[in-house]
Coordinates of C-alpha atoms and ligand atoms in Angstrom, one line a residue:
X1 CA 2.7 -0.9 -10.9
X2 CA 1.3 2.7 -11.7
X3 CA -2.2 2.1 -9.6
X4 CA -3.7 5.1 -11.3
X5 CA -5.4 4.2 -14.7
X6 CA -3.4 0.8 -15.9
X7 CA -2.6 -1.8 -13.6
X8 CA -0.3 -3.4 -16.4
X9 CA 2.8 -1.9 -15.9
X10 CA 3.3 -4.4 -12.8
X11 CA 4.0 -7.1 -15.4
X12 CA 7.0 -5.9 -16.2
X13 CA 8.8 -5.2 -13.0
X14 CA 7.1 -8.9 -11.9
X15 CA 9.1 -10.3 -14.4
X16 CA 11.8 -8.5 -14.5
X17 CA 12.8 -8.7 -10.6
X18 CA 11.4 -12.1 -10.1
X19 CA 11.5 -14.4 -13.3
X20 CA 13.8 -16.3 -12.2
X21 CA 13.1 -17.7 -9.0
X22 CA 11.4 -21.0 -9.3
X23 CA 7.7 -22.5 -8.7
X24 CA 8.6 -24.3 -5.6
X25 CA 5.9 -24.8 -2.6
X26 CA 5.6 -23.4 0.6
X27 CA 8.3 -24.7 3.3
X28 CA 9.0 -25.1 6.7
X29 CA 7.4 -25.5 10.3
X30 CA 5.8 -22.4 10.7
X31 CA 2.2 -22.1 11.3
X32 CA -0.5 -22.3 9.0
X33 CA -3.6 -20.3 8.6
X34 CA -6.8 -21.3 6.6
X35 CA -9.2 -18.7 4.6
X36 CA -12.0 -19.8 2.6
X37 CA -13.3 -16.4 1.0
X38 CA -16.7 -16.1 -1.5
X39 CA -16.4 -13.8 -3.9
X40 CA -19.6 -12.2 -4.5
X41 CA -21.7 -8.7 -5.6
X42 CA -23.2 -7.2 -3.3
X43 CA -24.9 -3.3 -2.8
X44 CA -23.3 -0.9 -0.8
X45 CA -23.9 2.9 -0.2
X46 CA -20.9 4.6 1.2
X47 CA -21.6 7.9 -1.0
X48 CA -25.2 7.8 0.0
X49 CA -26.2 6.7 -3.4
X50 CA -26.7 2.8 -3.5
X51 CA -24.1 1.1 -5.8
X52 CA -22.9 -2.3 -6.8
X53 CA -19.6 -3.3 -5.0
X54 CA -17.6 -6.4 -4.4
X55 CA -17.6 -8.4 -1.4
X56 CA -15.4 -10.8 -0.2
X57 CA -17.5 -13.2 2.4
X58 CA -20.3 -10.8 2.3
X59 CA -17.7 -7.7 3.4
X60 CA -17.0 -4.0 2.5
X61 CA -13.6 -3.8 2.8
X62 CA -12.8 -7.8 2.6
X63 CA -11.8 -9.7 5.8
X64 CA -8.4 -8.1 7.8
X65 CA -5.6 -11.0 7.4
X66 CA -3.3 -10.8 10.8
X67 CA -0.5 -12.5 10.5
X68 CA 3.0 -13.2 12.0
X69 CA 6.5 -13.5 10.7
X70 CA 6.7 -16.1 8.7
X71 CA 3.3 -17.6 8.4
X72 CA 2.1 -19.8 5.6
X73 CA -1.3 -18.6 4.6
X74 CA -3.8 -20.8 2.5
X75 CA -6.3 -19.0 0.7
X76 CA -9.3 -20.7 -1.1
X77 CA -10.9 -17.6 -3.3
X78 CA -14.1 -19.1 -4.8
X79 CA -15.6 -16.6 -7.4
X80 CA -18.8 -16.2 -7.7
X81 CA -19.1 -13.0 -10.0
X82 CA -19.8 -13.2 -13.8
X83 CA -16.4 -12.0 -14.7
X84 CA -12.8 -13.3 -13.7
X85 CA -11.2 -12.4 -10.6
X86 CA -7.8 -12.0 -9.3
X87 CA -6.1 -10.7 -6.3
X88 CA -2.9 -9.3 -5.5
X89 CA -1.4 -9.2 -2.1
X90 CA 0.8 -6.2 -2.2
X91 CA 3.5 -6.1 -0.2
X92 CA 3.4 -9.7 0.2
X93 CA 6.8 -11.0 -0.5
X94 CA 6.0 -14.4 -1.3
X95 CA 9.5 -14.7 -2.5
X96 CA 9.1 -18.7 -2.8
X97 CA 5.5 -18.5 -4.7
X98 CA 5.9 -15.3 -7.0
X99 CA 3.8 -16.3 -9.7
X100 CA 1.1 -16.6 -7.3
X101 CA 1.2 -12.7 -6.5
X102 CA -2.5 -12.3 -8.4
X103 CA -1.7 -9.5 -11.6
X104 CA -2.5 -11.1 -15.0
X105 CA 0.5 -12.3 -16.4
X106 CA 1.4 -14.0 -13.1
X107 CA -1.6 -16.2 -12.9
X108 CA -4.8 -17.3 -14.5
X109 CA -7.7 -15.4 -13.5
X110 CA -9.8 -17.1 -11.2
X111 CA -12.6 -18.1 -13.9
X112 CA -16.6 -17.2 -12.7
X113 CA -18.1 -20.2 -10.9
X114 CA -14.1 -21.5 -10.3
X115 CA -11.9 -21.6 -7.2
X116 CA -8.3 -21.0 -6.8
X117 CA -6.3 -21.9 -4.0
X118 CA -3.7 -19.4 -3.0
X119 CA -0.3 -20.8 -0.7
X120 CA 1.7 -17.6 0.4
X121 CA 4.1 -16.5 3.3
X122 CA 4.8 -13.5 5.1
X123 CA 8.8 -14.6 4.6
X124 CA 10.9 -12.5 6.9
X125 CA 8.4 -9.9 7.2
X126 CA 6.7 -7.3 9.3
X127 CA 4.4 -4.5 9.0
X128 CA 0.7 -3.1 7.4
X129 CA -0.2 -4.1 3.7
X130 CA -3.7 -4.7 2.0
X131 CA -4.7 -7.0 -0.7
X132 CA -6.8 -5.9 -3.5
X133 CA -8.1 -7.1 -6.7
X134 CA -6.6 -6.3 -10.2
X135 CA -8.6 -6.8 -12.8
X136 CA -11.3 -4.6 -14.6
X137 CA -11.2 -1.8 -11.9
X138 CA -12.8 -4.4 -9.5
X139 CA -11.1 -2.3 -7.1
X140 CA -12.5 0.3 -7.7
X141 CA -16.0 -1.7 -6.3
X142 CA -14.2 -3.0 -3.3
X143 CA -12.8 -6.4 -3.0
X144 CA -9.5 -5.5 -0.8
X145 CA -8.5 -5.6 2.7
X146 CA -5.8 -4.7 4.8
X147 CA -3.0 -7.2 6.2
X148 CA -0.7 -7.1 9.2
X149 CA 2.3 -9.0 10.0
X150 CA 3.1 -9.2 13.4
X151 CA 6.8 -9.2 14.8
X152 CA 7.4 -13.0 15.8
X153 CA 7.1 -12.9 20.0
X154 CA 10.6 -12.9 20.8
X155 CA 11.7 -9.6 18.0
X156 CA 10.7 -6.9 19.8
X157 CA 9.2 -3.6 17.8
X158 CA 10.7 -0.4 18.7
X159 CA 7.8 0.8 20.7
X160 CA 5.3 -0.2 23.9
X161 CA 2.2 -2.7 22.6
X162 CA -0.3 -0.1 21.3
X163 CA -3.6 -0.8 23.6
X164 CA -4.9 -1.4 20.3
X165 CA -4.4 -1.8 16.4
X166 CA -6.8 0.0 14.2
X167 CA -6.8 -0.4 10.3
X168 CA -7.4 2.5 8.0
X169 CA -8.6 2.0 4.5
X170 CA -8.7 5.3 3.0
X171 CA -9.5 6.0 -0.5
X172 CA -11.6 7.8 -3.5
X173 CA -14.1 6.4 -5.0
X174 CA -16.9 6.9 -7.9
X175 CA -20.3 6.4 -8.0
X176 CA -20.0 4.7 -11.5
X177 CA -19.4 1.2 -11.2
X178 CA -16.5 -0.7 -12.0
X179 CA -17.5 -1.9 -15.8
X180 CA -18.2 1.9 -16.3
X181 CA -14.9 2.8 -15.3
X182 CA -13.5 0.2 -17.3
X183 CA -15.3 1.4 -20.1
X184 CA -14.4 5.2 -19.9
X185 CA -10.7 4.0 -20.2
X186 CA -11.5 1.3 -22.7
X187 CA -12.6 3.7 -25.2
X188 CA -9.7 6.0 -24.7
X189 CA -10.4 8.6 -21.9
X190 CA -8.8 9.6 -18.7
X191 CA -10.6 8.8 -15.7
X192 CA -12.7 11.4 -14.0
X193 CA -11.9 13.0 -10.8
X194 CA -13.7 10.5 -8.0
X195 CA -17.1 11.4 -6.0
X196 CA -16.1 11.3 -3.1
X197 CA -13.4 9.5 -0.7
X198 CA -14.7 6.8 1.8
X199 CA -13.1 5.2 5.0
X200 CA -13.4 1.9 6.0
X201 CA -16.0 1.6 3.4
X202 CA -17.9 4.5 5.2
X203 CA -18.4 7.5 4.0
X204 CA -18.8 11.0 6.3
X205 CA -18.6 10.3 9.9
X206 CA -19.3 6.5 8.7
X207 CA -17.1 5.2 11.3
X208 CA -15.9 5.4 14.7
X209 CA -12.4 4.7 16.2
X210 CA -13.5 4.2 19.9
X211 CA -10.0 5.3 22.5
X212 CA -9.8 4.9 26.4
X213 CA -7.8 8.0 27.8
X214 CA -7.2 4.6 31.0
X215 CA -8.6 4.8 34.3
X216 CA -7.5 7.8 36.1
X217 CA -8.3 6.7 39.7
X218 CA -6.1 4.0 39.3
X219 CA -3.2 5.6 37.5
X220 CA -3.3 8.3 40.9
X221 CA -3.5 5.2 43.4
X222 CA -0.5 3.5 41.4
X223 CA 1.3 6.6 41.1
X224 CA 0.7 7.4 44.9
X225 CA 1.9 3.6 46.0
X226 CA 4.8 4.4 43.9
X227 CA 5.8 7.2 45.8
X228 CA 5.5 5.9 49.3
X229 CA 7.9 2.9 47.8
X230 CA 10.1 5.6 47.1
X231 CA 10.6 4.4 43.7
X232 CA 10.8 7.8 41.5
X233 CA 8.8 6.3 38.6
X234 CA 7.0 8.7 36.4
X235 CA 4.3 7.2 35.1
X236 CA 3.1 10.1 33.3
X237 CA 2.5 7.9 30.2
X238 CA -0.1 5.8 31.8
X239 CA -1.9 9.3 33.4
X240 CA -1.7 10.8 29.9
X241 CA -4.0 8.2 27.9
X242 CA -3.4 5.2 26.3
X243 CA -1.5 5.2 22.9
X244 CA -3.2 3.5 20.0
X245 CA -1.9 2.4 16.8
X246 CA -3.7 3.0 13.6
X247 CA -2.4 1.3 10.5
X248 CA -3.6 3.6 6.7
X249 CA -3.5 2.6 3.8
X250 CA -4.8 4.7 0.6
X251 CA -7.1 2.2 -1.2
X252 CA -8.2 4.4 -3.8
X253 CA -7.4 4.4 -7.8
X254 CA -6.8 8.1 -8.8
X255 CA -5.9 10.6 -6.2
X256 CA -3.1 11.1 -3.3
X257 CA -4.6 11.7 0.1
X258 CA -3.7 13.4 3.3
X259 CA -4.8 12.1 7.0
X260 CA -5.1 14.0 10.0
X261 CA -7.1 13.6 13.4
X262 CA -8.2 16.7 15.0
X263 CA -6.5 17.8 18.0
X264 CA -3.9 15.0 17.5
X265 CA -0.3 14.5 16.4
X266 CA 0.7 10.9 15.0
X267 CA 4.3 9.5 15.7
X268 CA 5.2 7.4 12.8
X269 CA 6.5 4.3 13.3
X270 CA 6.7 1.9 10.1
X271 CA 6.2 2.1 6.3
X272 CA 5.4 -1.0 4.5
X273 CA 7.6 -3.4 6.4
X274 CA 10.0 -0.9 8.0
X275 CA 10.7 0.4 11.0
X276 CA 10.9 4.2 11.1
X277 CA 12.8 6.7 12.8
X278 CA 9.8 8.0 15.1
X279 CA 9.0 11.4 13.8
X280 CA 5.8 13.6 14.7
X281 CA 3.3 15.0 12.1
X282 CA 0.1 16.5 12.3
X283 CA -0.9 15.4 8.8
X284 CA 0.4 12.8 6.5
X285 CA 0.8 12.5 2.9
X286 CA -0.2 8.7 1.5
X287 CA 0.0 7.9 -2.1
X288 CA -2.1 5.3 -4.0
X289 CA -1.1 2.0 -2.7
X290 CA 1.1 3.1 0.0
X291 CA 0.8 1.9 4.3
X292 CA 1.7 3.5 7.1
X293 CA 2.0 3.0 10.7
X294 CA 1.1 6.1 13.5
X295 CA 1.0 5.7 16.9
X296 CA -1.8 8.3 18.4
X297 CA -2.2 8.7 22.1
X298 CA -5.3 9.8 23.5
X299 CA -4.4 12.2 26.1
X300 CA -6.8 15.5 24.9
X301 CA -10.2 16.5 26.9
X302 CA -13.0 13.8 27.0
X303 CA -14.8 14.4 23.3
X304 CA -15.1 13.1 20.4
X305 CA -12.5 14.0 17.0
X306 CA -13.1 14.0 13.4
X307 CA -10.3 11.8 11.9
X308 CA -10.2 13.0 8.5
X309 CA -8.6 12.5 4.9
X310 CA -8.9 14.9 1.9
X311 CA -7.6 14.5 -1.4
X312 CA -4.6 16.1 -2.4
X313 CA -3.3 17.5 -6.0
X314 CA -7.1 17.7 -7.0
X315 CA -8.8 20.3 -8.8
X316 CA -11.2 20.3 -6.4
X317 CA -10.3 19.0 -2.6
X318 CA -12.5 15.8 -1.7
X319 CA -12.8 15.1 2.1
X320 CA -14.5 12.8 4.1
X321 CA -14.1 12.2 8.3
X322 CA -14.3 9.4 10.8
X323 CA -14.7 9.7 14.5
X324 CA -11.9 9.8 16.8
X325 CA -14.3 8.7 20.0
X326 CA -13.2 8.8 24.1
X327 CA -14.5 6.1 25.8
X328 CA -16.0 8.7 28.0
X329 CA -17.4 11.1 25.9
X330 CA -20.5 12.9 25.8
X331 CA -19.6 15.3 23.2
X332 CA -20.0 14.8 19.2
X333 CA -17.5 15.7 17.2
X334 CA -17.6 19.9 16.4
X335 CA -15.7 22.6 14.8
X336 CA -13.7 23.3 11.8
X337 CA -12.4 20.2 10.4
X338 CA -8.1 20.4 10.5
X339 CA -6.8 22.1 7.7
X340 CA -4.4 20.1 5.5
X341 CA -1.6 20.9 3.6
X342 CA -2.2 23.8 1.6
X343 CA 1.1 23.9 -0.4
X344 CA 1.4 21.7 -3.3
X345 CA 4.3 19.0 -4.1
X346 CA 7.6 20.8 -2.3
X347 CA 6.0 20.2 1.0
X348 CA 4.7 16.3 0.1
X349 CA 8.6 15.7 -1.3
X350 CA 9.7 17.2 2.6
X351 CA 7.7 15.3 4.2
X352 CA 8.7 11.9 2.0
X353 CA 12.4 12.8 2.7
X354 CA 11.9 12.9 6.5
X355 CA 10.9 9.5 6.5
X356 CA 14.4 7.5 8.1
X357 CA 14.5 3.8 8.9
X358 CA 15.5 3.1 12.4
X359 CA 18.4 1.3 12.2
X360 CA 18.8 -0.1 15.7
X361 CA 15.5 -1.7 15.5
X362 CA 15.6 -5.7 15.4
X363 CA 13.2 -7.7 13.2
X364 CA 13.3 -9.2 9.7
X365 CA 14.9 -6.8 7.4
X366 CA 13.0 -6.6 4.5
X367 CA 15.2 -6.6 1.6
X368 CA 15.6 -10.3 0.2
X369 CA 19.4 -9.8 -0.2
X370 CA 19.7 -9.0 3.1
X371 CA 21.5 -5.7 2.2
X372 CA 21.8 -3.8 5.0
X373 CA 23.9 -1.8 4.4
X374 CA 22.3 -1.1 1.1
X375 CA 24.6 2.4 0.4
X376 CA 27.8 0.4 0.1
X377 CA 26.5 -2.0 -2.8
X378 CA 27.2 -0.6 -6.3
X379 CA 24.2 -1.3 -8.2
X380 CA 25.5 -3.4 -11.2
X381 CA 22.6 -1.4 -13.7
X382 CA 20.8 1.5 -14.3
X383 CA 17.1 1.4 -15.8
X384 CA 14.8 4.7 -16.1
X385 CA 11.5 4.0 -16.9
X386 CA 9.6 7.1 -18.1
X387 CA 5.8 7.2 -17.6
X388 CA 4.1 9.2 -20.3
X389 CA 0.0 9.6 -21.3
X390 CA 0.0 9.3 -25.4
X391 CA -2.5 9.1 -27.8
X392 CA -2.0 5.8 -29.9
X393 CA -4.8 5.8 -32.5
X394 CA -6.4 8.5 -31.1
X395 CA -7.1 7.5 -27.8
X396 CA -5.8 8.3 -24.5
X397 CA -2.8 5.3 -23.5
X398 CA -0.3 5.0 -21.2
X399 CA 3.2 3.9 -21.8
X400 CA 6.0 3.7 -20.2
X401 CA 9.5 4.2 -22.4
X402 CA 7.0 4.4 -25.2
X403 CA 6.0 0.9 -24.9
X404 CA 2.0 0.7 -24.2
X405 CA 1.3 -2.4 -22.4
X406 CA -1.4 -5.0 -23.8
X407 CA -1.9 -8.4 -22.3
X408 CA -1.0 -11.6 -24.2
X409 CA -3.2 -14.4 -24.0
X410 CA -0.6 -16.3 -22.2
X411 CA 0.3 -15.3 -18.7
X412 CA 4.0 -14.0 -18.6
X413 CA 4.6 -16.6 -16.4
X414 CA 3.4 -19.3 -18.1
X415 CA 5.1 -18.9 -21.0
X416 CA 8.2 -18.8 -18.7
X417 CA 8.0 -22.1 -16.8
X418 CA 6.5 -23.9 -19.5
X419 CA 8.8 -22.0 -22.2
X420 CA 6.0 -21.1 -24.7
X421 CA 7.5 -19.0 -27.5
X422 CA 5.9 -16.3 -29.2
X423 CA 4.1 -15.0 -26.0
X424 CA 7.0 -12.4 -25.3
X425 CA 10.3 -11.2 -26.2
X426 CA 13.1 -10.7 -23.3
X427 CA 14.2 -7.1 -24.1
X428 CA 11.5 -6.0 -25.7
X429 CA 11.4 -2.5 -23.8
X430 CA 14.4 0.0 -23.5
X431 CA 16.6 0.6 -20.6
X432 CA 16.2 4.3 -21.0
X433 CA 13.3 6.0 -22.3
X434 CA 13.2 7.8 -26.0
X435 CA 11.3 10.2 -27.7
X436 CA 10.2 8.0 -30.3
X437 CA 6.4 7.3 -31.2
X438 CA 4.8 5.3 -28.6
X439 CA 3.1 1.9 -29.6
X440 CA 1.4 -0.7 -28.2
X441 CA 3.3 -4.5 -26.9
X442 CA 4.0 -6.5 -24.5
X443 CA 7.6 -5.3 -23.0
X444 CA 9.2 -7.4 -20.9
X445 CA 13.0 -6.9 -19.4
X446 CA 15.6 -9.4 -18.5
X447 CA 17.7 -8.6 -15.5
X448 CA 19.6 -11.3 -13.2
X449 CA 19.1 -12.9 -10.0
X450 CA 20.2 -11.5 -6.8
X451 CA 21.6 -8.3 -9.2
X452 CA 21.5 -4.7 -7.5
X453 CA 19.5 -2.4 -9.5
X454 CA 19.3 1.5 -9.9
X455 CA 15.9 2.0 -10.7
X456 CA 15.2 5.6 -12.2
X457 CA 11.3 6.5 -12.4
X458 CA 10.6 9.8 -14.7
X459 CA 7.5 10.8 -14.4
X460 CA 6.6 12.4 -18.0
X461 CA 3.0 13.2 -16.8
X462 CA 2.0 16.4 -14.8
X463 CA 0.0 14.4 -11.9
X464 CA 1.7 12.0 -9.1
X465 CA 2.2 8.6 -10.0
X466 CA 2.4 5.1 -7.9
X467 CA 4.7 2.6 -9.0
X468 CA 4.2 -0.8 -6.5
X469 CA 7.1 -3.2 -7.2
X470 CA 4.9 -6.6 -6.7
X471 CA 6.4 -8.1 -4.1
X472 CA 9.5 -6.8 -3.6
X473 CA 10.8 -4.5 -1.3
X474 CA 13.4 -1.5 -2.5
X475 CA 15.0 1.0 -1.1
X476 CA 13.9 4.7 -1.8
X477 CA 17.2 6.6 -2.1
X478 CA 16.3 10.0 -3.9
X479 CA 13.0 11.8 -4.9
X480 CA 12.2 15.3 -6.1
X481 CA 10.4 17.0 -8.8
X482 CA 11.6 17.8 -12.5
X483 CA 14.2 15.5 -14.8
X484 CA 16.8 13.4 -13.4
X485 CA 20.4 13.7 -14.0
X486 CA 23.8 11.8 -12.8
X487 CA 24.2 14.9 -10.5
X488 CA 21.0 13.8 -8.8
X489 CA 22.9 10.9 -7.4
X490 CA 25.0 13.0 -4.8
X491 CA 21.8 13.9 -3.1
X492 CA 20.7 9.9 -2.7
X493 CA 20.4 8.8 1.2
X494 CA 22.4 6.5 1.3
X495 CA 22.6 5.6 4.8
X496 CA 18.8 5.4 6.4
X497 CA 16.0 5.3 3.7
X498 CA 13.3 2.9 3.8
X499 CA 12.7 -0.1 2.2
X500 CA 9.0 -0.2 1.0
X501 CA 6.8 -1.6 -2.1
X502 CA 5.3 1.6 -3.3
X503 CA 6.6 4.8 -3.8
X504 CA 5.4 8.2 -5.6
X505 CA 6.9 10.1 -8.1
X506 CA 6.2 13.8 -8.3
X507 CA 5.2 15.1 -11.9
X508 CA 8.0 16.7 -13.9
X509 CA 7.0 20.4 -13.1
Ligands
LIG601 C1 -12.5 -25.9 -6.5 O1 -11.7 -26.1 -7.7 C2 -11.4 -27.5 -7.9 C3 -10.5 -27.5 -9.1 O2 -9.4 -26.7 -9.0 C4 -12.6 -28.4 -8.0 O3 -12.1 -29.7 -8.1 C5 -13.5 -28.2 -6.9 O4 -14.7 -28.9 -7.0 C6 -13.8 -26.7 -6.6 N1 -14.6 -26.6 -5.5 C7 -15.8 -26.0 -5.5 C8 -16.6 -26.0 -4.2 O5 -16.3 -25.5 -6.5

């Protein structure tokens, strides 16, 4: 799914990667959690101004789902807006309910005044992910939360229990509402560059992270009582303030974003499901729809930190801060914020590359064939889907291998299980992209099950683009800027990339 502008282009790889697997209810012993979540409208005023947003049980973001390995989760959405509602839930894998993952042409829209009744499972999976809705820029109002997937008690995670788990939401957003939004693309415009960004639902200094650096007294007694036993422990860690894990996600709909906490490095530790080799950065690169894990230990002076995001690739640089607060603390946060990145794509495409999964970790791995060691497959296809930003009929489209996607009145997945003809056509967009007109239609490709795909994105446009495989995992072997060519190939990763749902692709200049 490109998250910026057009949330259609999910449909496609939906179908493609997962039309085959069949409508079968959720299994097995493992535990079950209930939600019952009301859907309503509600003000909020994270930009100061006061404007309408979505709420999910009376919350900006939504409720946090945590979750372990394996959990069924039941989810009654009741909708109580005037328009139809739907929710996707990301990384998700749901690999036994795919038609459930909420993008029209998966389900039915949840109907105003109706209810739908969700069944999913966190099958063989770890890590940070957030739901959101994906109709009519709802998410653009709110309407999305974050989710974690805790390792099962007996896999252990490649690092000590964090003394706590903070989420992240971090995103843009306008001060138009959602139907105006909707509108401005509707009638054939690109979307403006966003007021401002927001955290949490907050806006500047809206929120507070609150860290304990641990008690010092006791970490000299312990550390004394160590000694006299002789036992040469160091136990520096403990002395050096507790380490904290904070989970991001970029929420947002049109701009990259970069987070950084003042006088702090992060250690990553997992992307989307993945355990990472655990490098240090002082600032980090997320794209729309992307998670990531950093452990952050509070070992600086007493005082309080901004925590902050700005946008990135922007014509203008948006920023907003939270607070990065010591238990003990009597000092508000002061001086200039961190600086971010100041070079443009080269050091974002670094920084991407860096990322390693750590192989000797245990816990599920994330792809659903199990493929390891994913290098030694020979993918049995190669697709290249080319984003590009047309005009069809004079307005502003987007289209991808020239095909412009529309919705059909049936859901693609309907018309699968129920084989309704008419609604779509199995090959109905190229393998490879062309330089032919683009037009509007509803593309759909074949591919088939349990097959090992090369999957090419070209990104035709000159601003960084999302695509979100719904539900799925895959494994990000290559990236860099310009056109891609079979020579690329001998500069994949073969051996240690992650798997994740969401990756960016850099603009072709
Ligand atoms: C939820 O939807 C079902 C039909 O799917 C309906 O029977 C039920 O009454 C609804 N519940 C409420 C509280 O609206």
């Amino acid at each position: 799914m490109r998250e910026k502008n057009n949330v259609h282009y999910s449909l496609m790889l939906t179908v493609t990667l997962v039309c085959v697997s069949t409508l079968q209810s959720v299994y097995g012993d493992n535990p079950y959690r209930y939600y019952t979540w009301k859907i309503t409208y509600g003000d909020i005023y994270p930009l100061g101004v006061k404007q309408q947003g979505i709420l999910i049980n009376g919350q900006f973001p939504g409720p946090q789902i945590d979750c372990v390995t394996n959990d069924n989760l039941i989810i009654s959405v009741y909708n109580y807006l005037n328009e139809p509602f739907l929710i996707s839930w990301n990384g998700i894998q749901q690999r036994r309910n795919s038609w459930q993952d909420g993008v029209y042409g998966t389900t039915c829209p949840i109907l105003p005044g109706k209810n739908f009744t969700y069944t999913l499972q966190a099958k063989d999976q770890i890590g940070s992910y957030f739901y959101f809705p994906s109709l009519g820029m709802h998410k653009a109002a709110g309407g999305y939360g974050a989710i974690r997937v805790y390792s099962r008690p007996r896999i252990p995670v490649p690092f000590a229990q964090p003394a706590q788990d903070f989420t992240v939401l971090a995103g843009d957003l306008y001060k138009r509402s959602h139907r105006q939004l909707k509108y401005i693309l509707d009638s054939g415009h690109d979307l403006p560059l966003p007021d401002g960004l927001i955290i949490n639902g907050r806006g500047w200094n809206g929120y507070t992270f609150t860290v304990n650096q641990g008690n010092l007294l006791t970490c000299l007694v312990t550390k004394f009582l160590l000694l006299l036993c002789f036992i040469f422990v160091t136990f520096s860690t403990q002395c050096a303030g507790k380490t904290y894990r904070f989970r991001i996600s970029n929420v947002g709909i049109a701009t990259s974003i970069n987070f950084r906490i003042q006088g702090h490095t992060m250690k990553l530790v997992e992307v989307e499901g993945s355990h990472t080799l655990q490098t240090t950065y002082t600032s980090l690169d997320i794209h729309l729809g992307q998670s990531y894990s950093v452990l952050v230990t509070a070992n600086q002076p007493p005082k309080d930190y901004y925590v902050v995001v700005s946008s990135r690739f922007t014509r203008r640089v948006l920023t907003t801060t939270a607070v990065l607060h010591y238990s003990n603390s009597w000092t508000k946060v002061s001086g200039p914020l961190p600086g971010g990145p100041t070079t443009q794509i080269n050091w974002s495409i670094y920084q991407a590359r860096s990322i390693r999964w750590n192989l000797t970790a245990s816990g599920p791995r994330p792809n659903p064939q199990g493929s390891y060691h994913y290098g030694l497959i020979k993918p049995s296809r190669t697709i290249m889907l080319a984003n590009s930003a047309p005009y069809i009929n004079g307005k502003q489209r987007y289209a991808v291998n020239s095909v412009s996607y529309t919705d059909p009145e049936t859901p693609l997945k309907l018309a699968d299980y129920f084989n309704i003809g008419g609604v779509y056509n199995l090959g109905s967009i190229s393998d490879q992209p062309y330089n032919g007109n683009a037009y509007i239609g509803t593309p759909v490709m074949a591919a088939n099950f349990r097959s090992y795909i090369e999957i090419i994105f070209q990104n035709w446009e000159n601003t960084v683009q999302s695509w979100h495989i719904d539900g799925y995992s895959f494994f990000v072997v290559g990236m860099d800027g310009g056109q891609w060519t079979p020579a690329s190939r001998s500069r994949y990763n073969l051996r240690d990339t992650v798997a994740r749902c969401t990756t960016q692709v850099c603009p072709n200049t």
